[in-house]
Amino acid sequence: MKELLLLSSLGIISLIAEILNLRKLIYPIVILGLLLNIGFCINDLGKNENIYDMLVLDKVSLVFIILTSFISILWFTMARSFFTDETNLSDHFSLVLFSLVGVFILISYKHMAMLFLGVEILSIPVYVLAGSNKRSLFSNESAFKYFLLGSFASGFLLLGITFVYGAVGSFSILQLASSSLLQVGVSKQLLMVGVLLILFAMAFKMSAVPFHFWAPDVYTGAPTVVTSYMATIVKIGAVAGFYRLFGIVLAFYKEYTLVLLVISVLTILIGNVIAASQTNVKRMLAYSSIGHAGFLILGITMLSVSTPFITWYYLLSYTLSSIAAFWVLLLLAPQEEEEDIAIFKGLVKRSPVLAFTMTIALLSMAGIPPLSGFFAKYFVLVNVIYNNQMAIAVVAILASLVGVYYYFKIIIAMFNTADDTGPVLAISTFHKVFLMSLSILIIFIGIVPDFILRIFFK
Amino acid sequence: MKDVIIGIPIQWYIYLSVTLFCIGVMGVLYRRNAIIIFMCVEMMLNAVNLLMVAFSRYLGDSSGQVFVFFVMVVAAAEVAVGLAILMMIFRNTKSTDIDALNKLKW
């Protein structure tokens, strides 16, 4: 409970900070609040708090909240440098904090009203953020597309929830489990259709194929700071919310395993193959995030006792690499509409730190050992093979080989120093320190995944 | 009058709501004016509200009716944000036709 209250009040504080002329203090207050939040979560780790049968703060949700808070600290640290004086710092910060509340609700809901509210609280501030560059037509278009398709999808989510309510007679997701044996006839059909509609809406939020069409456009058009938020924290929220519901559904209704397998394989394939043909870096990262969503769904579909850890570890490694990649991209191309791969040409001479971090981040996303991305993919695939789905494992490995190809396009461009490469970039020590520690963290959690497992999931 | 309403089987409400929902979906897919599309999204949400109330009455459980209030609040918030985004686009393109938004492809 106090985690949720803390986050909401942080949002309100940063909203009124501009009025009280506390602009300078917003960033320290927010970081302190998020650190305090992590402290609360670690303190509560053994307990099992149940908030009015609406939210439940069990071990899994607390660990996901710790991950979200940690990544948002990194995001705020990155974002602070890239808001110009023209944009309102406090508006951006409070919108992000409000959507973080939505992420928290999605991580810990056990009542389907909270699922709906969580999705909306998460999405509505992000619609605004996507359009925060008011004069750019790209930003306008991205905000409008995201808004329109997002509210369209939440209509389906709502219809699904209503059908499930009509069939089961309760909004509690635990009720789904207990009614799995008794239902026959019309109410069984209603339940099946309802869960399928919820599945489609959640797949839309996670940008899974065939509901991914919005993602590349929205990611490209939105300001890069916001894109990095959407690719990391919004994704954590969507995947955690999906796991909450479908962890129960998949255990009791075997019918959906096939649907999810098809969706996840298609997502991995299409995300990676189309990314290979992109020249715009942001669009390429968008397609690669679709491919990663496929791996995440595959990990959840192969439900086992280790699924929370696999999902958590994948999200940790993916979001860390994403933040690092977007950070480098922001430093290289602060202006919009010039994110072609060509900007990375000869980066190793212009700024070795940026080139090093970008290489580590991309290699981790491609899944090269011993970086964290390798173990993330490894855990998922081991589980797939353990479930005797050899064909799917082979397809996933082939698709991630395609992934290696397009990540290396950027790496080759960075290390190509043949022609004139342009002036040396002046990067402040602040950015250098954070980028280096991000790379070290990516290497570190790749070397000792069992250490992380023992800390958080003992 | 009350007996008549109670006498209507729950299936009829399902057919009515799903029909309304599908009209809303068709509107979103076919219309080109952004304002009309907003109205169609609202229609989808309200079709669901109708069904929620019907189920709530049928099951004798009030939580469905409470949920409807949440849906209304969220729908209002969504429209507020949506109209603001639309205003921003109108300032830049002088049009509410969504075909004007074709900058982002592939």
XYZ file of C-alpha atoms in Angstrom:
564
model
C 0.000 0.000 0.000
C 2.681 2.495 0.992
C 4.554 1.872 -2.259
C 1.497 2.974 -4.221
C 0.828 6.000 -1.998
C 4.465 7.057 -2.214
C 4.488 6.951 -6.000
C 1.199 8.833 -6.384
C 2.288 11.549 -3.968
C 5.624 11.876 -5.792
C 3.665 12.522 -8.983
C 1.549 15.189 -7.309
C 4.618 16.792 -5.692
C 6.423 17.104 -8.989
C 3.254 18.507 -10.564
C 3.035 21.366 -8.051
C 6.802 21.855 -7.815
C 6.748 24.208 -10.781
C 4.220 26.435 -9.020
C 6.278 26.557 -5.817
C 9.490 27.337 -7.731
C 11.126 24.100 -6.632
C 12.170 23.161 -10.128
C 15.740 22.424 -9.100
C 14.593 20.013 -6.414
C 12.302 17.830 -8.517
C 14.984 15.459 -9.685
C 16.522 14.768 -6.230
C 13.064 14.336 -4.671
C 11.983 11.877 -7.332
C 15.185 9.843 -7.069
C 14.963 9.797 -3.267
C 11.341 8.705 -3.464
C 12.132 5.872 -5.844
C 15.050 4.731 -3.670
C 12.741 4.817 -0.651
C 10.284 2.746 -2.642
C 12.940 0.104 -3.333
C 13.716 0.133 0.396
C 10.032 -0.430 1.279
C 9.829 -3.299 -1.187
C 12.967 -5.019 0.133
C 11.622 -4.585 3.649
C 8.270 -6.159 2.685
C 9.807 -9.011 0.717
C 8.815 -11.716 3.188
C 5.275 -10.441 3.769
C 2.239 -11.061 1.640
C 0.110 -7.935 1.750
C -3.411 -8.146 0.356
C -5.004 -4.762 -0.338
C -8.824 -5.043 -0.249
C -8.746 -8.109 -2.538
C -7.760 -5.712 -5.332
C -3.973 -5.779 -5.284
C -1.652 -8.310 -3.767
C 1.962 -7.502 -2.922
C 3.450 -10.972 -2.919
C 7.062 -11.821 -3.584
C 6.778 -11.821 -7.374
C 5.093 -8.444 -7.584
C 7.515 -6.846 -5.102
C 10.490 -8.086 -7.091
C 8.983 -6.672 -10.272
C 8.334 -3.358 -8.512
C 11.992 -3.244 -7.450
C 12.998 -3.799 -11.086
C 10.640 -1.068 -12.298
C 11.847 1.441 -9.701
C 15.475 0.702 -10.513
C 14.976 1.135 -14.252
C 12.985 4.325 -13.700
C 15.816 5.770 -11.597
C 18.108 5.144 -14.570
C 15.521 6.606 -16.929
C 15.104 9.796 -14.867
C 18.872 10.188 -14.653
C 19.091 9.888 -18.413
C 16.047 11.984 -19.230
C 16.976 14.952 -17.055
C 19.785 15.980 -19.397
C 17.677 15.880 -22.532
C 14.773 18.116 -21.627
C 15.426 21.524 -23.110
C 14.398 24.659 -21.270
C 11.352 24.967 -23.446
C 9.748 21.736 -22.283
C 8.307 21.620 -18.822
C 10.371 19.339 -16.638
C 7.736 18.971 -13.948
C 4.966 18.069 -16.408
C 7.076 15.351 -17.942
C 8.172 14.007 -14.598
C 4.691 13.920 -13.127
C 3.225 12.244 -16.216
C 5.906 9.579 -16.061
C 5.333 9.086 -12.329
C 1.590 8.720 -12.851
C 2.123 6.125 -15.520
C 4.522 4.349 -13.134
C 1.561 4.021 -10.755
C -0.209 2.215 -13.596
C 2.783 -0.101 -13.983
C 2.649 -0.900 -10.256
C -1.053 -1.696 -10.421
C -0.495 -3.941 -13.442
C 2.283 -5.751 -11.614
C 0.183 -6.515 -8.549
C -3.507 -6.700 -9.499
C -5.753 -9.613 -8.619
C -9.083 -8.034 -9.551
C -9.950 -7.383 -13.166
C -11.149 -3.827 -12.471
C -7.565 -3.136 -11.442
C -6.313 -4.712 -14.660
C -8.413 -2.263 -16.662
C -7.511 0.730 -14.500
C -3.837 -0.226 -14.534
C -3.740 -0.435 -18.311
C -5.450 2.949 -18.605
C -3.376 4.714 -15.930
C -0.295 3.381 -17.671
C -1.414 4.381 -21.161
C -3.089 7.777 -20.869
C 0.029 9.684 -19.659
C 2.083 7.967 -22.362
C -0.339 9.185 -25.051
C 0.406 12.705 -23.868
C 4.144 12.091 -23.609
C 4.304 10.690 -27.148
C 2.927 13.996 -28.436
C 5.038 16.188 -26.191
C 6.951 17.675 -29.114
C 4.019 19.853 -30.092
C 5.355 21.390 -33.282
C 6.651 18.207 -34.873
C 4.185 16.480 -37.175
C 5.934 13.179 -36.479
C 5.276 13.497 -32.773
C 1.658 14.518 -33.414
C 1.068 11.557 -35.640
C 2.672 9.153 -33.226
C 0.561 10.432 -30.315
C -2.622 10.188 -32.329
C -1.914 6.692 -33.607
C -1.002 5.482 -30.149
C -4.079 7.071 -28.612
C -6.496 5.783 -31.219
C -5.226 2.222 -31.329
C -4.717 2.165 -27.559
C -8.297 3.131 -26.790
C -9.505 0.727 -29.483
C -7.606 -2.068 -27.744
C -8.920 -1.095 -24.321
C -12.436 -1.424 -25.743
C -11.627 -5.052 -26.507
C -10.065 -5.510 -23.091
C -13.249 -4.227 -21.520
C -15.497 -6.485 -23.601
C -13.322 -9.429 -22.613
C -13.538 -8.550 -18.929
C -17.316 -8.238 -19.216
C -17.654 -11.645 -20.853
C -15.488 -13.248 -18.192
C -17.528 -11.512 -15.498
C -20.750 -12.766 -17.057
C -19.453 -16.321 -17.207
C -17.684 -16.517 -13.857
C -19.760 -14.084 -11.797
C -16.764 -12.384 -10.254
C -13.944 -10.040 -11.206
C -11.331 -11.880 -9.187
C -8.718 -13.597 -11.327
C -8.438 -16.362 -8.756
C -12.065 -17.212 -9.498
C -10.961 -18.160 -13.025
C -8.964 -21.035 -11.580
C -11.729 -22.438 -9.415
C -14.343 -22.247 -12.170
C -12.222 -24.056 -14.743
C -13.752 -27.480 -14.007
C -17.406 -26.695 -13.521
C -18.205 -24.592 -16.547
C -20.097 -26.050 -19.492
C -22.296 -24.721 -22.309
C -22.904 -21.052 -22.982
C -21.011 -19.699 -20.001
C -17.972 -21.793 -20.962
C -18.072 -20.262 -24.459
C -18.432 -16.778 -23.007
C -15.441 -17.392 -20.769
C -13.315 -18.681 -23.644
C -14.161 -15.743 -25.914
C -13.674 -13.285 -23.066
C -10.208 -14.524 -22.176
C -9.285 -14.495 -25.871
C -10.339 -10.828 -26.145
C -8.277 -9.954 -23.045
C -5.378 -11.849 -24.614
C -5.630 -9.758 -27.788
C -5.715 -6.497 -25.839
C -2.692 -7.469 -23.731
C -0.845 -8.630 -26.860
C -1.520 -5.191 -28.298
C -0.011 -3.515 -25.241
C 3.058 -5.754 -25.478
C 3.234 -5.082 -29.253
C 3.036 -8.765 -30.158
C 2.368 -9.816 -33.760
C -0.297 -9.492 -35.270
C -1.062 -6.460 -33.074
C 2.309 -4.751 -33.492
C 1.625 -2.297 -36.292
C 1.433 0.715 -34.022
C 4.795 0.128 -32.345
C 7.316 1.087 -35.070
C 5.378 4.223 -36.018
C 4.838 5.358 -32.447
C 8.418 4.614 -31.397
C 9.841 6.486 -34.378
C 7.608 9.524 -34.140
C 7.782 10.110 -30.392
C 10.675 12.118 -28.898
C 13.598 9.744 -28.241
C 13.425 10.210 -24.443
C 9.807 9.087 -24.490
C 10.585 6.224 -26.862
C 13.106 4.888 -24.384
C 10.415 5.040 -21.685
C 7.929 3.179 -23.867
C 10.459 0.528 -24.864
C 11.472 -0.211 -21.277
C 9.071 0.584 -18.442
C 5.809 0.380 -20.369
C 6.980 -2.995 -21.616
C 7.701 -4.183 -18.069
C 4.178 -3.161 -17.062
C 2.514 -4.864 -19.997
C 4.488 -8.093 -19.638
C 4.017 -8.256 -15.866
C 0.274 -7.650 -16.253
C 0.122 -10.340 -18.891
C 1.962 -12.772 -16.635
C -0.356 -12.056 -13.672
C -3.459 -13.100 -15.579
C -2.104 -15.711 -17.955
C 0.006 -17.393 -15.314
C -3.354 -18.506 -13.918
C -5.175 -18.954 -17.226
C -2.451 -21.107 -18.785
C -2.285 -23.361 -15.743
C -6.004 -24.184 -15.878
C -7.008 -23.755 -19.518
C -4.720 -25.648 -21.876
C -6.552 -24.275 -24.938
C -4.607 -21.024 -24.900
C -1.139 -22.564 -24.982
C -1.356 -23.121 -28.731
C -2.635 -19.591 -29.406
C 0.199 -18.094 -27.369
C 2.793 -20.329 -29.006
C 1.687 -19.163 -32.455
C 1.699 -15.515 -31.343
C 5.139 -15.755 -29.731
C 6.806 -17.544 -32.663
C 5.300 -15.091 -35.153
C 6.423 -12.179 -32.960
C 9.999 -13.430 -32.726
C 10.164 -14.098 -36.474
C 8.521 -10.951 -37.800
C 10.154 -8.631 -35.277
C 13.647 -9.812 -36.109
C 13.236 -10.240 -39.871
C 11.699 -6.814 -40.475
C 14.254 -5.155 -38.182
C 16.987 -6.407 -40.513
C 15.646 -4.265 -43.362
C 15.461 -0.981 -41.405
C 17.856 1.936 -41.777
C 16.390 4.229 -39.116
C 17.924 3.277 -35.750
C 14.812 4.079 -33.705
C 12.622 2.025 -36.010
C 15.120 -0.805 -35.870
C 15.110 -0.728 -32.064
C 11.307 -0.737 -32.177
C 11.258 -3.925 -34.264
C 13.911 -5.456 -32.058
C 11.740 -4.700 -29.024
C 8.916 -6.555 -30.797
C 11.257 -9.518 -31.183
C 12.137 -9.395 -27.492
C 8.429 -9.279 -26.606
C 8.128 -12.553 -28.515
C 10.790 -14.162 -26.338
C 9.068 -12.872 -23.217
C 5.706 -14.320 -24.300
C 7.410 -17.604 -25.178
C 8.895 -17.701 -21.675
C 5.474 -17.141 -20.091
C 3.765 -19.675 -22.362
C 6.147 -22.406 -21.167
C 4.714 -22.031 -17.680
C 6.824 -23.540 -14.894
C 7.934 -22.668 -11.370
C 10.853 -20.663 -12.731
C 8.729 -18.488 -15.057
C 8.746 -15.409 -12.766
C 12.524 -15.487 -12.578
C 12.959 -16.083 -16.319
C 10.626 -13.205 -17.176
C 12.196 -10.944 -14.576
C 15.739 -11.674 -15.699
C 14.854 -11.212 -19.373
C 13.190 -7.881 -18.601
C 16.176 -6.748 -16.509
C 18.702 -7.551 -19.203
C 16.558 -6.190 -22.035
C 15.686 -2.923 -20.296
C 19.277 -2.272 -19.196
C 20.568 -2.764 -22.733
C 17.724 -0.675 -24.133
C 18.380 2.212 -21.765
C 22.081 2.123 -22.659
C 21.367 2.047 -26.404
C 18.856 4.896 -26.226
C 21.206 6.922 -24.038
C 23.938 6.687 -26.683
C 21.429 7.493 -29.410
C 20.271 10.586 -27.490
C 23.836 11.813 -27.042
C 24.577 11.254 -30.728
C 21.402 12.660 -32.243
C 19.704 15.095 -29.872
C 17.737 16.496 -32.815
C 14.841 14.418 -34.138
C 14.642 13.013 -37.655
C 18.307 12.207 -38.131
C 18.575 8.731 -36.688
C 19.968 6.941 -39.714
C 22.558 4.221 -39.096
C 25.076 6.521 -40.822
C 25.325 8.674 -37.665
C 27.196 5.814 -35.998
C 29.955 5.883 -38.632
C 33.418 5.963 -37.079
C 32.038 6.424 -33.568
C 34.942 4.515 -32.043
C 37.248 7.408 -32.980
C 34.797 10.169 -32.146
C 33.955 8.869 -28.692
C 35.306 5.503 -27.503
C 33.025 5.426 -24.429
C 29.864 5.729 -26.501
C 31.090 3.105 -28.940
C 31.982 0.711 -26.129
C 28.628 1.082 -24.370
C 26.662 0.745 -27.590
C 28.624 -2.373 -28.528
C 27.973 -3.974 -25.147
C 24.278 -3.074 -25.263
C 23.779 -4.379 -28.789
C 25.773 -7.574 -28.193
C 23.679 -8.202 -25.097
C 20.449 -7.690 -27.048
C 21.746 -9.999 -29.772
C 22.421 -12.652 -27.136
C 26.202 -13.052 -27.302
C 27.732 -14.768 -24.220
C 28.797 -13.838 -21.564
C 26.488 -10.800 -21.597
C 23.155 -10.841 -19.796
C 21.072 -11.081 -22.973
C 22.576 -14.476 -23.708
C 21.452 -15.970 -20.410
C 18.026 -14.362 -20.729
C 17.477 -16.111 -24.061
C 19.160 -19.267 -22.767
C 16.765 -19.617 -19.814
C 13.749 -19.209 -22.090
C 15.027 -21.711 -24.635
C 16.021 -24.303 -22.045
C 12.469 -24.197 -20.765
C 11.125 -24.556 -24.316
C 13.312 -27.603 -24.988
C 12.358 -29.059 -21.618
C 8.722 -28.908 -22.783
C 9.607 -30.948 -25.903
C 9.043 -28.076 -28.308
C 12.239 -28.578 -30.281
C 10.930 -27.023 -33.516
C 10.014 -23.800 -31.740
C 13.438 -23.588 -30.096
C 15.126 -23.981 -33.489
C 12.958 -21.261 -35.046
C 13.668 -18.905 -32.142
C 17.424 -19.484 -32.409
C 17.377 -18.889 -36.175
C 15.396 -15.682 -35.704
C 17.853 -14.409 -33.105
C 20.660 -15.134 -35.592
C 18.927 -12.703 -37.933
C 19.003 -10.380 -34.935
C 22.783 -10.698 -34.756
C 22.956 -9.510 -38.379
C 21.205 -6.197 -37.851
C 22.817 -5.437 -34.511
C 26.174 -5.949 -36.185
C 25.231 -3.472 -38.915
C 25.482 -0.727 -36.278
C 28.609 -2.199 -34.671
C 30.378 -2.415 -38.047
C 29.408 1.168 -38.801
C 30.891 2.261 -35.462
C 34.213 0.540 -36.101
C 34.458 1.683 -39.713
C 37.097 4.417 -39.568
C 38.105 4.317 -43.236
C 36.812 7.729 -44.316
C 36.729 11.071 -42.627
C 34.680 10.452 -39.482
C 33.852 13.924 -38.279
C 34.829 15.785 -35.135
C 35.466 14.209 -31.747
C 32.369 14.374 -29.548
C 32.613 16.185 -26.225
C 30.705 14.040 -23.727
C 30.453 15.222 -20.136
C 31.943 13.091 -17.359
C 28.470 12.543 -15.874
C 27.294 10.697 -18.979
C 30.566 8.799 -19.303
C 30.387 7.509 -15.724
C 26.796 6.365 -16.063
C 27.310 4.749 -19.451
C 30.368 2.867 -18.233
C 28.575 1.648 -15.113
C 25.637 0.523 -17.255
C 27.975 -1.540 -19.436
C 29.656 -3.028 -16.392
C 26.247 -3.878 -14.930
C 25.188 -5.606 -18.159
C 28.383 -7.695 -18.103
C 28.070 -8.349 -14.368
C 24.523 -9.701 -14.336
C 25.481 -11.817 -17.336
C 28.370 -13.401 -15.460
C 26.488 -14.144 -12.230
C 22.816 -14.840 -13.019
C 22.606 -17.344 -10.153
C 23.754 -14.654 -7.711
C 20.837 -12.430 -8.797
C 18.522 -15.421 -8.563
C 19.637 -16.089 -5.000
C 19.197 -12.474 -3.887
C 15.690 -11.938 -5.202
C 14.121 -15.380 -5.597
C 15.566 -17.463 -2.784
C -42.961 -2.827 -17.052
C -40.597 -4.263 -14.478
C -41.793 -7.798 -15.237
C -41.155 -7.262 -18.938
C -37.556 -6.186 -18.302
C -36.899 -9.120 -16.017
C -38.496 -11.436 -18.543
C -35.994 -10.589 -21.281
C -33.408 -13.372 -21.431
C -29.739 -12.440 -20.904
C -28.828 -13.558 -24.441
C -30.747 -10.646 -25.919
C -28.613 -8.207 -23.991
C -25.499 -9.970 -25.222
C -26.674 -9.761 -28.852
C -27.582 -6.084 -28.493
C -24.307 -5.114 -26.853
C -22.145 -7.074 -29.261
C -24.015 -5.527 -32.184
C -23.445 -2.033 -30.803
C -19.801 -2.898 -30.156
C -19.345 -4.119 -33.730
C -20.955 -0.957 -35.115
C -18.393 0.987 -33.082
C -15.532 -1.157 -34.397
C -16.719 -0.708 -37.983
C -16.922 3.042 -37.437
C -13.335 3.188 -36.175
C -12.140 1.142 -39.128
C -14.051 2.909 -41.910
C -14.563 6.549 -41.001
C -11.857 9.076 -41.823
C -12.883 11.979 -39.590
C -11.092 11.891 -36.240
C -14.091 13.242 -34.275
C -16.388 10.523 -35.640
C -13.747 7.941 -34.738
C -13.749 9.230 -31.146
C -17.519 8.864 -31.053
C -17.211 5.293 -32.301
C -14.684 4.447 -29.583
C -17.120 5.873 -27.019
C -19.830 3.712 -28.523
C -17.681 0.607 -28.031
C -17.136 1.480 -24.368
C -20.810 2.227 -23.784
C -21.902 -1.007 -25.429
C -19.710 -2.771 -22.889
C -21.256 -0.717 -20.071
C -24.716 -1.851 -21.108
C -23.651 -5.477 -21.063
C -21.923 -5.029 -17.711
C -25.091 -3.674 -16.117
C -27.158 -6.468 -17.652
C -24.804 -9.132 -16.298
C -24.724 -7.421 -12.940
C -28.530 -7.551 -12.699
C -28.618 -11.120 -14.001
C -26.039 -12.365 -11.498
C -27.484 -10.318 -8.638
C -24.025 -8.911 -7.952
C -23.501 -5.164 -7.630
C -19.788 -5.039 -8.386
C -20.484 -4.926 -12.133
C -22.436 -1.708 -11.715
C -19.616 -0.150 -9.718
C -17.214 -1.125 -12.482
C -19.350 0.836 -14.960
C -18.555 4.048 -13.070
C -14.852 3.360 -13.409
C -15.303 2.788 -17.124
C -17.134 6.111 -17.457
C -14.370 7.969 -15.622
C -11.680 6.395 -17.763
C -13.644 7.102 -20.946
C -13.930 10.757 -19.955
C -10.198 10.972 -19.257
C -9.439 9.319 -22.568
C -11.624 11.734 -24.506
C -10.040 14.709 -22.733
C -6.572 13.567 -23.768
C -7.733 12.574 -27.230
C -9.358 15.905 -27.988
C -6.228 17.704 -26.780
C -4.098 15.627 -29.154
C -6.569 16.355 -31.934
C -6.400 20.100 -31.267
C -2.614 19.918 -31.488
C -2.861 18.154 -34.852
C -5.461 20.609 -36.116
C -3.131 23.526 -35.350
C -0.419 21.943 -37.463
C -2.383 20.496 -40.369
C -5.648 22.514 -40.371
C -7.627 19.316 -40.790
C -9.273 16.555 -38.767
C -8.934 14.021 -41.557
C -6.724 11.177 -40.370
C -5.397 10.625 -43.901
C -3.321 13.771 -43.322
C -1.242 11.718 -40.889
C 0.914 9.711 -43.250
C 4.452 10.715 -42.346
C 5.423 7.483 -40.583
C 5.650 4.432 -42.805
C 7.613 1.191 -42.534
